Amino acid sequence: MTKNEVYIVSAVRTPLGSFGGVFANIPATKLGSIAIKGALNKANVNSKNIDEVFMGNVCSANLGQAPARQAAIAAGIPATVPCTTINKVCSSGAKSIMFAAQSILLGQADILVAGGMENMSAIPYYVPKARFGYKYGNSELIDGLHKDGLLDPYDEIAMGVFADKTAEKYNISREEQDAFAIRSYKNSAAANENGIFANEIVSVTVPQRRGEPLIIKEDEEYKNVKFEKIPQLRAAFSKDGTVT
């Protein structure tokens, strides 16, 4: 049996947006399509030559049917190409790449697109009882981001709580975490300002209510930090936690 070789010929991404930031109203499928098109262009691959598409996506609420197919078609890939949306929580994009590699190894396909797409700012709230009406009393809104993205369904504990537990288990102090966060922000700023990410980022056009659209070419979050405020932040998940 001949062993097929697997190569990643192109890898790109859109800029990273802040929560509630510049991409707040851009669907994940739109961001996904921009990344797919950017990857194809970078590798000089004709979209008509794609055999299959795997795209990771965790919170698909309000995106419409078959998010992976939406992203693929918007990127110019023919509607006849099979597309699959993968939900393996934080590993969704990585699992998509694994499936693509396996398809090549098994001789099922030659050229595939694999990646992930998410917009946590655009995940909606749910009104579970609204479909059949309310009889009496108050209701509630369910945060789709919390319910389907950041909450362990077995213990009903936020993922951030496990970060607190990990810090406690391995004696990672608040000061060490703050120092790491500051260093991470500074590294991100330096990388963006020195063009380190220029070869991997594809720009996103964001329409504005008035005036010309914004062309976003770099990550957003590193510009929002105030370093002097980091040591003053309250614990975000546990009363006596250290994760902010």
mmCIF file of C-alpha atoms in Angstrom:
data_model
loop_
_atom_site.group_PDB
_atom_site.id
_atom_site.type_symbol
_atom_site.label_atom_id
_atom_site.label_comp_id
_atom_site.label_asym_id
_atom_site.label_seq_id
_atom_site.Cartn_x
_atom_site.Cartn_y
_atom_site.Cartn_z
ATOM 1 C CA MET A 1 0.000 0.000 0.000
ATOM 2 C CA THR A 2 1.425 3.346 -1.056
ATOM 3 C CA LYS A 3 1.715 5.873 1.741
ATOM 4 C CA ASN A 4 0.524 9.293 0.701
ATOM 5 C CA GLU A 5 2.427 12.315 1.940
ATOM 6 C CA VAL A 6 0.510 15.188 3.544
ATOM 7 C CA TYR A 7 1.619 18.803 3.175
ATOM 8 C CA ILE A 8 0.203 22.051 4.517
ATOM 9 C CA VAL A 9 0.795 24.438 1.625
ATOM 10 C CA SER A 10 -0.850 27.526 3.107
ATOM 11 C CA ALA A 11 -1.864 28.747 6.558
ATOM 12 C CA VAL A 12 -3.526 32.103 7.182
ATOM 13 C CA ARG A 13 -5.857 33.743 9.663
ATOM 14 C CA THR A 14 -7.963 36.841 10.070
ATOM 15 C CA PRO A 15 -6.878 39.400 12.680
ATOM 16 C CA LEU A 16 -7.880 38.603 16.262
ATOM 17 C CA GLY A 17 -10.671 40.860 17.443
ATOM 18 C CA SER A 18 -11.529 41.900 20.991
ATOM 19 C CA PHE A 19 -14.712 40.769 22.722
ATOM 20 C CA GLY A 20 -17.393 43.187 21.568
ATOM 21 C CA GLY A 21 -14.844 44.868 19.321
ATOM 22 C CA VAL A 22 -14.522 45.654 15.651
ATOM 23 C CA PHE A 23 -15.766 42.228 14.482
ATOM 24 C CA ALA A 24 -18.738 42.097 16.866
ATOM 25 C CA ASN A 25 -21.285 42.074 14.032
ATOM 26 C CA ILE A 26 -19.369 39.916 11.564
ATOM 27 C CA PRO A 27 -20.690 36.311 11.413
ATOM 28 C CA ALA A 28 -18.159 33.556 12.001
ATOM 29 C CA THR A 29 -18.998 32.172 8.560
ATOM 30 C CA LYS A 30 -17.909 35.454 6.977
ATOM 31 C CA LEU A 31 -14.605 35.387 8.849
ATOM 32 C CA GLY A 32 -14.192 31.750 7.830
ATOM 33 C CA SER A 33 -14.778 32.514 4.165
ATOM 34 C CA ILE A 34 -12.191 35.300 4.240
ATOM 35 C CA ALA A 35 -9.620 32.947 5.760
ATOM 36 C CA ILE A 36 -10.387 30.190 3.238
ATOM 37 C CA LYS A 37 -10.090 32.550 0.288
ATOM 38 C CA GLY A 38 -6.872 33.978 1.691
ATOM 39 C CA ALA A 39 -5.363 30.510 2.095
ATOM 40 C CA LEU A 40 -6.273 29.506 -1.459
ATOM 41 C CA ASN A 41 -4.852 32.718 -2.900
ATOM 42 C CA LYS A 42 -1.622 32.388 -0.932
ATOM 43 C CA ALA A 43 -1.084 28.843 -2.210
ATOM 44 C CA ASN A 44 -2.265 29.745 -5.730
ATOM 45 C CA VAL A 45 -4.821 26.919 -5.593
ATOM 46 C CA ASN A 46 -7.918 27.092 -7.766
ATOM 47 C CA SER A 47 -11.050 26.791 -5.626
ATOM 48 C CA LYS A 48 -12.512 24.388 -8.203
ATOM 49 C CA ASN A 49 -9.786 21.862 -7.365
ATOM 50 C CA ILE A 50 -10.823 21.454 -3.715
ATOM 51 C CA ASP A 51 -12.087 17.954 -2.900
ATOM 52 C CA GLU A 52 -13.524 18.581 0.565
ATOM 53 C CA VAL A 53 -13.768 21.175 3.341
ATOM 54 C CA PHE A 54 -13.606 20.687 7.114
ATOM 55 C CA MET A 55 -14.184 23.743 9.313
ATOM 56 C CA GLY A 56 -14.349 23.813 13.096
ATOM 57 C CA ASN A 57 -17.077 25.849 14.772
ATOM 58 C CA VAL A 58 -18.245 25.520 18.380
ATOM 59 C CA CYS A 59 -21.174 27.905 18.746
ATOM 60 C CA SER A 60 -23.238 27.672 15.564
ATOM 61 C CA ALA A 61 -26.401 29.325 16.915
ATOM 62 C CA ASN A 62 -27.832 31.935 14.541
ATOM 63 C CA LEU A 63 -25.298 31.168 11.813
ATOM 64 C CA GLY A 64 -27.756 29.244 9.660
ATOM 65 C CA GLN A 65 -27.505 25.727 8.304
ATOM 66 C CA ALA A 66 -24.157 24.095 7.556
ATOM 67 C CA PRO A 67 -21.684 26.840 8.559
ATOM 68 C CA ALA A 68 -18.743 25.135 6.848
ATOM 69 C CA ARG A 69 -20.602 25.052 3.539
ATOM 70 C CA GLN A 70 -21.570 28.706 3.877
ATOM 71 C CA ALA A 71 -17.940 29.693 4.406
ATOM 72 C CA ALA A 72 -16.751 27.513 1.536
ATOM 73 C CA ILE A 73 -19.283 28.811 -0.995
ATOM 74 C CA ALA A 74 -18.595 32.424 0.004
ATOM 75 C CA ALA A 75 -14.900 31.733 -0.644
ATOM 76 C CA GLY A 76 -15.663 30.567 -4.181
ATOM 77 C CA ILE A 77 -15.599 26.812 -3.617
ATOM 78 C CA PRO A 78 -18.261 25.035 -5.731
ATOM 79 C CA ALA A 79 -21.481 23.933 -4.030
ATOM 80 C CA THR A 80 -20.783 20.360 -5.175
ATOM 81 C CA VAL A 81 -17.805 20.057 -2.803
ATOM 82 C CA PRO A 82 -18.584 18.165 0.452
ATOM 83 C CA CYS A 83 -18.293 20.363 3.557
ATOM 84 C CA THR A 84 -18.420 19.343 7.219
ATOM 85 C CA THR A 85 -18.628 21.483 10.351
ATOM 86 C CA ILE A 86 -16.660 20.057 13.298
ATOM 87 C CA ASN A 87 -17.510 20.754 16.951
ATOM 88 C CA LYS A 88 -14.848 19.468 19.331
ATOM 89 C CA VAL A 89 -14.908 22.590 21.481
ATOM 90 C CA CYS A 90 -11.426 24.155 21.669
ATOM 91 C CA SER A 91 -9.968 21.415 19.450
ATOM 92 C CA SER A 92 -12.437 21.939 16.594
ATOM 93 C CA GLY A 93 -9.999 23.559 14.173
ATOM 94 C CA ALA A 94 -7.216 21.117 15.020
ATOM 95 C CA LYS A 95 -9.575 18.166 14.554
ATOM 96 C CA SER A 96 -10.570 19.545 11.158
ATOM 97 C CA ILE A 97 -6.916 19.484 10.106
ATOM 98 C CA MET A 98 -6.605 15.922 11.401
ATOM 99 C CA PHE A 99 -9.618 14.798 9.354
ATOM 100 C CA ALA A 100 -8.184 16.462 6.256
ATOM 101 C CA ALA A 101 -4.806 14.785 6.756
ATOM 102 C CA GLN A 102 -6.458 11.398 7.284
ATOM 103 C CA SER A 103 -8.439 11.804 4.064
ATOM 104 C CA ILE A 104 -5.218 12.332 2.120
ATOM 105 C CA LEU A 105 -3.411 9.470 3.871
ATOM 106 C CA LEU A 106 -6.271 7.109 3.015
ATOM 107 C CA GLY A 107 -6.380 8.221 -0.599
ATOM 108 C CA GLN A 108 -9.899 9.618 -0.288
ATOM 109 C CA ALA A 109 -8.953 13.130 -1.400
ATOM 110 C CA ASP A 110 -6.006 15.117 -2.711
ATOM 111 C CA ILE A 111 -6.640 18.785 -1.909
ATOM 112 C CA LEU A 112 -8.635 19.861 1.137
ATOM 113 C CA VAL A 113 -9.388 22.980 3.128
ATOM 114 C CA ALA A 114 -9.312 22.706 6.921
ATOM 115 C CA GLY A 115 -9.553 25.302 9.660
ATOM 116 C CA GLY A 116 -11.791 26.903 12.229
ATOM 117 C CA MET A 117 -14.043 29.932 12.617
ATOM 118 C CA GLU A 118 -15.642 31.551 15.645
ATOM 119 C CA ASN A 119 -17.002 34.896 16.752
ATOM 120 C CA MET A 120 -17.731 34.859 20.474
ATOM 121 C CA SER A 121 -19.028 38.427 20.313
ATOM 122 C CA ALA A 122 -21.849 37.387 17.966
ATOM 123 C CA ILE A 123 -23.193 34.393 19.903
ATOM 124 C CA PRO A 124 -26.828 35.159 20.803
ATOM 125 C CA TYR A 125 -28.862 34.841 23.967
ATOM 126 C CA TYR A 126 -31.599 32.185 24.029
ATOM 127 C CA VAL A 127 -35.224 32.448 25.179
ATOM 128 C CA PRO A 128 -36.013 28.739 25.710
ATOM 129 C CA LYS A 129 -39.729 28.995 26.501
ATOM 130 C CA ALA A 130 -40.622 31.593 23.901
ATOM 131 C CA ARG A 131 -41.614 29.138 21.162
ATOM 132 C CA PHE A 132 -44.823 27.997 22.836
ATOM 133 C CA GLY A 133 -45.508 31.049 24.955
ATOM 134 C CA TYR A 134 -45.424 31.847 28.640
ATOM 135 C CA LYS A 135 -48.192 30.998 31.051
ATOM 136 C CA TYR A 136 -47.287 33.242 33.964
ATOM 137 C CA GLY A 137 -44.345 34.892 35.698
ATOM 138 C CA ASN A 138 -40.874 35.998 34.717
ATOM 139 C CA SER A 139 -38.577 34.271 32.292
ATOM 140 C CA GLU A 140 -34.866 34.326 31.663
ATOM 141 C CA LEU A 141 -32.356 34.771 28.897
ATOM 142 C CA ILE A 142 -29.744 32.038 28.462
ATOM 143 C CA ASP A 143 -26.313 33.287 27.419
ATOM 144 C CA GLY A 144 -25.361 31.119 24.447
ATOM 145 C CA LEU A 145 -21.682 31.932 24.903
ATOM 146 C CA HIS A 146 -21.747 30.686 28.488
ATOM 147 C CA LYS A 147 -24.109 27.743 27.930
ATOM 148 C CA ASP A 148 -22.639 26.282 24.752
ATOM 149 C CA GLY A 149 -19.113 27.631 24.754
ATOM 150 C CA LEU A 150 -17.645 28.163 28.202
ATOM 151 C CA LEU A 151 -19.589 25.975 30.641
ATOM 152 C CA ASP A 152 -18.679 22.395 31.544
ATOM 153 C CA PRO A 153 -22.055 20.624 31.063
ATOM 154 C CA TYR A 154 -21.324 17.867 33.577
ATOM 155 C CA ASP A 155 -20.430 19.930 36.628
ATOM 156 C CA GLU A 156 -21.933 23.198 35.333
ATOM 157 C CA ILE A 157 -18.707 25.001 36.144
ATOM 158 C CA ALA A 158 -17.225 27.729 33.961
ATOM 159 C CA MET A 159 -14.004 26.807 32.206
ATOM 160 C CA GLY A 160 -12.251 29.671 33.966
ATOM 161 C CA VAL A 161 -12.797 27.915 37.293
ATOM 162 C CA PHE A 162 -10.612 25.066 36.075
ATOM 163 C CA ALA A 163 -7.905 27.615 35.306
ATOM 164 C CA ASP A 164 -8.150 28.738 38.937
ATOM 165 C CA LYS A 165 -7.880 25.121 40.092
ATOM 166 C CA THR A 166 -4.880 24.533 37.833
ATOM 167 C CA ALA A 167 -3.118 27.614 39.196
ATOM 168 C CA GLU A 168 -3.779 26.406 42.735
ATOM 169 C CA LYS A 169 -2.610 22.861 42.006
ATOM 170 C CA TYR A 170 0.673 23.950 40.443
ATOM 171 C CA ASN A 171 1.272 26.944 42.720
ATOM 172 C CA ILE A 172 1.074 29.540 39.961
ATOM 173 C CA SER A 173 0.726 32.834 41.778
ATOM 174 C CA ARG A 174 -1.367 35.824 40.771
ATOM 175 C CA GLU A 175 1.833 37.807 40.311
ATOM 176 C CA GLU A 176 3.227 35.199 37.922
ATOM 177 C CA GLN A 177 -0.004 35.208 35.933
ATOM 178 C CA ASP A 178 -0.029 38.997 35.720
ATOM 179 C CA ALA A 179 3.592 39.033 34.577
ATOM 180 C CA PHE A 180 2.832 36.424 31.924
ATOM 181 C CA ALA A 181 -0.192 38.395 30.703
ATOM 182 C CA ILE A 182 1.816 41.616 30.458
ATOM 183 C CA ARG A 183 4.612 39.865 28.592
ATOM 184 C CA SER A 184 2.081 38.273 26.231
ATOM 185 C CA TYR A 185 0.480 41.634 25.413
ATOM 186 C CA LYS A 186 3.879 43.226 24.831
ATOM 187 C CA ASN A 187 4.962 40.354 22.586
ATOM 188 C CA SER A 188 1.740 40.681 20.608
ATOM 189 C CA ALA A 189 2.247 44.421 20.218
ATOM 190 C CA ALA A 190 5.842 43.969 19.075
ATOM 191 C CA ALA A 191 4.894 41.238 16.611
ATOM 192 C CA ASN A 192 2.130 43.323 15.060
ATOM 193 C CA GLU A 193 4.179 46.514 14.928
ATOM 194 C CA ASN A 194 7.175 44.752 13.372
ATOM 195 C CA GLY A 195 5.160 42.888 10.746
ATOM 196 C CA ILE A 196 5.838 39.431 12.165
ATOM 197 C CA PHE A 197 2.247 38.365 11.434
ATOM 198 C CA ALA A 198 2.011 40.096 8.052
ATOM 199 C CA ASN A 199 2.501 36.865 6.123
ATOM 200 C CA GLU A 200 -0.277 35.021 7.942
ATOM 201 C CA ILE A 201 -2.986 37.672 8.398
ATOM 202 C CA VAL A 202 -5.607 38.350 5.737
ATOM 203 C CA SER A 203 -7.428 41.643 6.105
ATOM 204 C CA VAL A 204 -11.135 41.969 6.896
ATOM 205 C CA THR A 205 -13.351 44.729 5.536
ATOM 206 C CA VAL A 206 -15.851 45.959 8.140
ATOM 207 C CA PRO A 207 -18.766 48.049 6.818
ATOM 208 C CA GLN A 208 -19.619 51.236 8.720
ATOM 209 C CA ARG A 209 -22.989 52.928 9.116
ATOM 210 C CA ARG A 210 -21.444 56.060 7.690
ATOM 211 C CA GLY A 211 -18.380 56.645 5.622
ATOM 212 C CA GLU A 212 -15.900 54.229 4.148
ATOM 213 C CA PRO A 213 -15.514 50.684 5.504
ATOM 214 C CA LEU A 214 -12.663 49.875 7.869
ATOM 215 C CA ILE A 215 -9.895 47.631 6.590
ATOM 216 C CA ILE A 216 -8.625 45.618 9.565
ATOM 217 C CA LYS A 217 -5.122 44.277 8.969
ATOM 218 C CA GLU A 218 -3.827 43.616 12.483
ATOM 219 C CA ASP A 219 -4.933 42.193 15.824
ATOM 220 C CA GLU A 220 -7.119 44.418 17.970
ATOM 221 C CA GLU A 221 -6.758 43.339 21.590
ATOM 222 C CA TYR A 222 -3.142 44.317 22.268
ATOM 223 C CA LYS A 223 -4.122 47.974 21.839
ATOM 224 C CA ASN A 224 -6.760 47.858 24.580
ATOM 225 C CA VAL A 225 -4.614 46.967 27.568
ATOM 226 C CA LYS A 226 -3.691 49.282 30.440
ATOM 227 C CA PHE A 227 -0.770 47.586 32.134
ATOM 228 C CA GLU A 228 -1.110 49.505 35.396
ATOM 229 C CA LYS A 229 -4.647 48.143 35.776
ATOM 230 C CA ILE A 230 -3.743 44.458 35.493
ATOM 231 C CA PRO A 231 -2.632 43.970 39.140
ATOM 232 C CA GLN A 232 -5.843 45.694 40.279
ATOM 233 C CA LEU A 233 -8.246 43.422 38.394
ATOM 234 C CA ARG A 234 -10.618 41.295 40.427
ATOM 235 C CA ALA A 235 -10.777 37.526 40.141
ATOM 236 C CA ALA A 236 -13.166 36.686 37.312
ATOM 237 C CA PHE A 237 -14.390 33.197 38.176
ATOM 238 C CA SER A 238 -13.806 32.152 41.784
ATOM 239 C CA LYS A 239 -14.194 34.288 44.898
ATOM 240 C CA ASP A 240 -10.657 33.545 46.022
ATOM 241 C CA GLY A 241 -9.316 32.791 42.548
ATOM 242 C CA THR A 242 -6.335 34.300 40.776
ATOM 243 C CA VAL A 243 -7.507 34.271 37.150
ATOM 244 C CA THR A 244 -8.741 37.683 35.970
#
